[in-house]
Amino acid sequence: MSSADRADAPIYHSLVAEHGDVLTETREVAEQTQREITEALDFSALRVAPKTP
């Protein structure tokens, strides 16, 4: 549901008032989780040890 659809849906506003904006909260948590996963799996700072002869 786009933000334009939400503006035209009175039931949406009453549900948000009653339960909070679950869709927005879920999206924010998913985005934060994605950022944390990206940081956790970023191995670019690791260096390969030189091979010994």
Short mmCIF file of N, CA, C and O in Angstrom, two decimals:
data_model
loop_
_atom_site.label_atom_id
_atom_site.label_comp_id
_atom_site.label_asym_id
_atom_site.label_seq_id
_atom_site.Cartn_x
_atom_site.Cartn_y
_atom_site.Cartn_z
N MET A 1 0.85 -1.18 0.00
CA MET A 1 0.00 0.00 0.00
C MET A 1 0.89 1.23 0.00
O MET A 1 1.74 1.39 0.85
N SER A 2 0.71 2.07 -0.99
CA SER A 2 1.53 3.28 -1.08
C SER A 2 1.02 4.32 -0.08
O SER A 2 -0.07 4.22 0.46
N SER A 3 1.83 5.35 0.15
CA SER A 3 1.42 6.40 1.08
C SER A 3 0.18 7.13 0.58
O SER A 3 -0.64 7.59 1.36
N ALA A 4 0.01 7.21 -0.75
CA ALA A 4 -1.20 7.84 -1.30
C ALA A 4 -2.43 7.00 -0.98
O ALA A 4 -3.49 7.54 -0.64
N ASP A 5 -2.30 5.68 -1.06
CA ASP A 5 -3.41 4.80 -0.71
C ASP A 5 -3.76 4.93 0.76
O ASP A 5 -4.93 4.89 1.13
N ARG A 6 -2.77 5.05 1.61
CA ARG A 6 -3.02 5.18 3.05
C ARG A 6 -3.79 6.45 3.37
O ARG A 6 -4.62 6.46 4.26
N ALA A 7 -3.50 7.52 2.66
CA ALA A 7 -4.16 8.80 2.93
C ALA A 7 -5.66 8.72 2.65
O ALA A 7 -6.45 9.42 3.27
N ASP A 8 -6.04 7.84 1.72
CA ASP A 8 -7.45 7.70 1.36
C ASP A 8 -8.15 6.57 2.11
O ASP A 8 -9.29 6.25 1.79
N ALA A 9 -7.48 5.96 3.06
CA ALA A 9 -8.05 4.82 3.77
C ALA A 9 -8.26 5.17 5.24
O ALA A 9 -7.34 5.05 6.04
N PRO A 10 -9.48 5.59 5.62
CA PRO A 10 -9.72 5.97 7.02
C PRO A 10 -9.46 4.82 7.99
O PRO A 10 -9.01 5.05 9.11
N ILE A 11 -9.69 3.59 7.56
CA ILE A 11 -9.43 2.45 8.45
C ILE A 11 -7.96 2.37 8.81
O ILE A 11 -7.60 2.01 9.93
N TYR A 12 -7.10 2.74 7.86
CA TYR A 12 -5.66 2.72 8.12
C TYR A 12 -5.31 3.67 9.26
O TYR A 12 -4.56 3.32 10.17
N HIS A 13 -5.87 4.86 9.24
CA HIS A 13 -5.58 5.85 10.28
C HIS A 13 -6.06 5.38 11.64
O HIS A 13 -5.38 5.57 12.64
N SER A 14 -7.22 4.75 11.68
CA SER A 14 -7.71 4.27 12.98
C SER A 14 -6.86 3.11 13.48
O SER A 14 -6.60 2.99 14.69
N LEU A 15 -6.40 2.25 12.58
CA LEU A 15 -5.53 1.15 13.00
C LEU A 15 -4.18 1.67 13.49
O LEU A 15 -3.63 1.16 14.47
N VAL A 16 -3.63 2.68 12.80
CA VAL A 16 -2.37 3.28 13.24
C VAL A 16 -2.54 3.91 14.61
O VAL A 16 -1.69 3.75 15.49
N ALA A 17 -3.65 4.60 14.82
CA ALA A 17 -3.90 5.23 16.11
C ALA A 17 -4.03 4.18 17.22
O ALA A 17 -3.58 4.38 18.35
N GLU A 18 -4.61 3.05 16.87
CA GLU A 18 -4.86 2.00 17.86
C GLU A 18 -3.63 1.14 18.13
O GLU A 18 -3.34 0.78 19.26
N HIS A 19 -2.89 0.80 17.07
CA HIS A 19 -1.80 -0.17 17.20
C HIS A 19 -0.42 0.37 16.85
O HIS A 19 0.56 -0.36 16.97
N GLY A 20 -0.33 1.57 16.37
CA GLY A 20 0.93 2.11 15.90
C GLY A 20 1.11 1.79 14.42
O GLY A 20 0.37 0.98 13.85
N ASP A 21 2.06 2.42 13.79
CA ASP A 21 2.28 2.21 12.36
C ASP A 21 3.22 1.02 12.17
O ASP A 21 4.42 1.15 11.99
N VAL A 22 2.63 -0.16 12.20
CA VAL A 22 3.39 -1.40 12.14
C VAL A 22 4.16 -1.52 10.84
O VAL A 22 5.30 -1.99 10.82
N LEU A 23 3.57 -1.11 9.73
CA LEU A 23 4.26 -1.21 8.44
C LEU A 23 5.53 -0.37 8.42
O LEU A 23 6.59 -0.83 7.98
N THR A 24 5.44 0.85 8.91
CA THR A 24 6.61 1.73 8.94
C THR A 24 7.66 1.19 9.90
O THR A 24 8.85 1.16 9.58
N GLU A 25 7.24 0.74 11.07
CA GLU A 25 8.17 0.19 12.04
C GLU A 25 8.87 -1.05 11.49
O GLU A 25 10.08 -1.23 11.66
N THR A 26 8.12 -1.90 10.82
CA THR A 26 8.68 -3.12 10.24
C THR A 26 9.70 -2.77 9.16
O THR A 26 10.79 -3.36 9.11
N ARG A 27 9.36 -1.81 8.31
CA ARG A 27 10.29 -1.39 7.25
C ARG A 27 11.57 -0.82 7.86
O ARG A 27 12.68 -1.14 7.41
N GLU A 28 11.45 -0.01 8.91
CA GLU A 28 12.62 0.58 9.55
C GLU A 28 13.52 -0.49 10.18
O GLU A 28 14.74 -0.43 10.06
N VAL A 29 12.90 -1.47 10.83
CA VAL A 29 13.68 -2.56 11.44
C VAL A 29 14.36 -3.38 10.35
O VAL A 29 15.54 -3.76 10.49
N ALA A 30 13.67 -3.64 9.26
CA ALA A 30 14.27 -4.40 8.15
C ALA A 30 15.45 -3.64 7.55
O ALA A 30 16.49 -4.24 7.25
N GLU A 31 15.32 -2.33 7.38
CA GLU A 31 16.41 -1.52 6.84
C GLU A 31 17.61 -1.51 7.78
O GLU A 31 18.76 -1.63 7.34
N GLN A 32 17.35 -1.39 9.08
CA GLN A 32 18.43 -1.40 10.07
C GLN A 32 19.13 -2.76 10.08
O GLN A 32 20.36 -2.84 10.12
N THR A 33 18.35 -3.82 10.01
CA THR A 33 18.91 -5.17 9.97
C THR A 33 19.78 -5.34 8.74
O THR A 33 20.88 -5.92 8.81
N GLN A 34 19.32 -4.84 7.61
CA GLN A 34 20.09 -4.93 6.37
C GLN A 34 21.42 -4.19 6.51
O GLN A 34 22.47 -4.70 6.09
N ARG A 35 21.40 -3.01 7.13
CA ARG A 35 22.66 -2.26 7.34
C ARG A 35 23.61 -3.04 8.25
O ARG A 35 24.81 -3.12 7.99
N GLU A 36 23.07 -3.63 9.32
CA GLU A 36 23.90 -4.39 10.25
C GLU A 36 24.50 -5.63 9.58
O GLU A 36 25.67 -5.95 9.79
N ILE A 37 23.70 -6.30 8.75
CA ILE A 37 24.20 -7.48 8.04
C ILE A 37 25.30 -7.08 7.06
O ILE A 37 26.33 -7.75 6.96
N THR A 38 25.09 -5.97 6.36
CA THR A 38 26.10 -5.49 5.42
C THR A 38 27.42 -5.21 6.13
O THR A 38 28.48 -5.59 5.66
N GLU A 39 27.34 -4.58 7.30
CA GLU A 39 28.55 -4.29 8.07
C GLU A 39 29.20 -5.58 8.58
O GLU A 39 30.42 -5.73 8.54
N ALA A 40 28.38 -6.51 9.06
CA ALA A 40 28.91 -7.76 9.62
C ALA A 40 29.58 -8.61 8.55
O ALA A 40 30.54 -9.32 8.84
N LEU A 41 29.08 -8.54 7.34
CA LEU A 41 29.63 -9.37 6.27
C LEU A 41 30.63 -8.64 5.39
O LEU A 41 31.03 -9.15 4.36
N ASP A 42 31.04 -7.46 5.81
CA ASP A 42 32.02 -6.68 5.04
C ASP A 42 33.42 -7.14 5.43
O ASP A 42 33.93 -6.80 6.49
N PHE A 43 34.02 -7.92 4.57
CA PHE A 43 35.35 -8.44 4.83
C PHE A 43 36.43 -7.64 4.10
O PHE A 43 37.57 -8.08 4.00
N SER A 44 36.08 -6.48 3.61
CA SER A 44 37.03 -5.69 2.83
C SER A 44 38.22 -5.22 3.66
O SER A 44 39.29 -4.93 3.12
N ALA A 45 38.05 -5.14 4.98
CA ALA A 45 39.15 -4.68 5.82
C ALA A 45 40.15 -5.79 6.10
O ALA A 45 41.26 -5.52 6.54
N LEU A 46 39.78 -7.03 5.83
CA LEU A 46 40.69 -8.15 6.06
C LEU A 46 41.71 -8.21 4.94
O LEU A 46 41.41 -7.95 3.78
N ARG A 47 42.89 -8.59 5.29
CA ARG A 47 43.95 -8.72 4.29
C ARG A 47 44.40 -10.17 4.24
O ARG A 47 44.42 -10.86 5.25
N VAL A 48 44.78 -10.57 3.09
CA VAL A 48 45.28 -11.93 2.90
C VAL A 48 46.73 -11.98 3.38
O VAL A 48 47.55 -11.13 3.03
N ALA A 49 47.02 -12.98 4.19
CA ALA A 49 48.39 -13.13 4.70
C ALA A 49 49.31 -13.53 3.55
O ALA A 49 48.93 -14.34 2.70
N PRO A 50 50.51 -12.98 3.51
CA PRO A 50 51.44 -13.35 2.44
C PRO A 50 51.84 -14.82 2.59
O PRO A 50 51.95 -15.33 3.68
N LYS A 51 52.01 -15.46 1.45
CA LYS A 51 52.42 -16.87 1.44
C LYS A 51 53.89 -16.96 1.84
O LYS A 51 54.73 -16.16 1.42
N THR A 52 54.19 -17.95 2.66
CA THR A 52 55.59 -18.16 3.04
C THR A 52 56.21 -19.15 2.07
O THR A 52 55.58 -20.11 1.68
N PRO A 53 57.47 -18.92 1.73
CA PRO A 53 58.14 -19.81 0.76
C PRO A 53 58.41 -21.18 1.31
O PRO A 53 58.40 -21.58 2.32
#
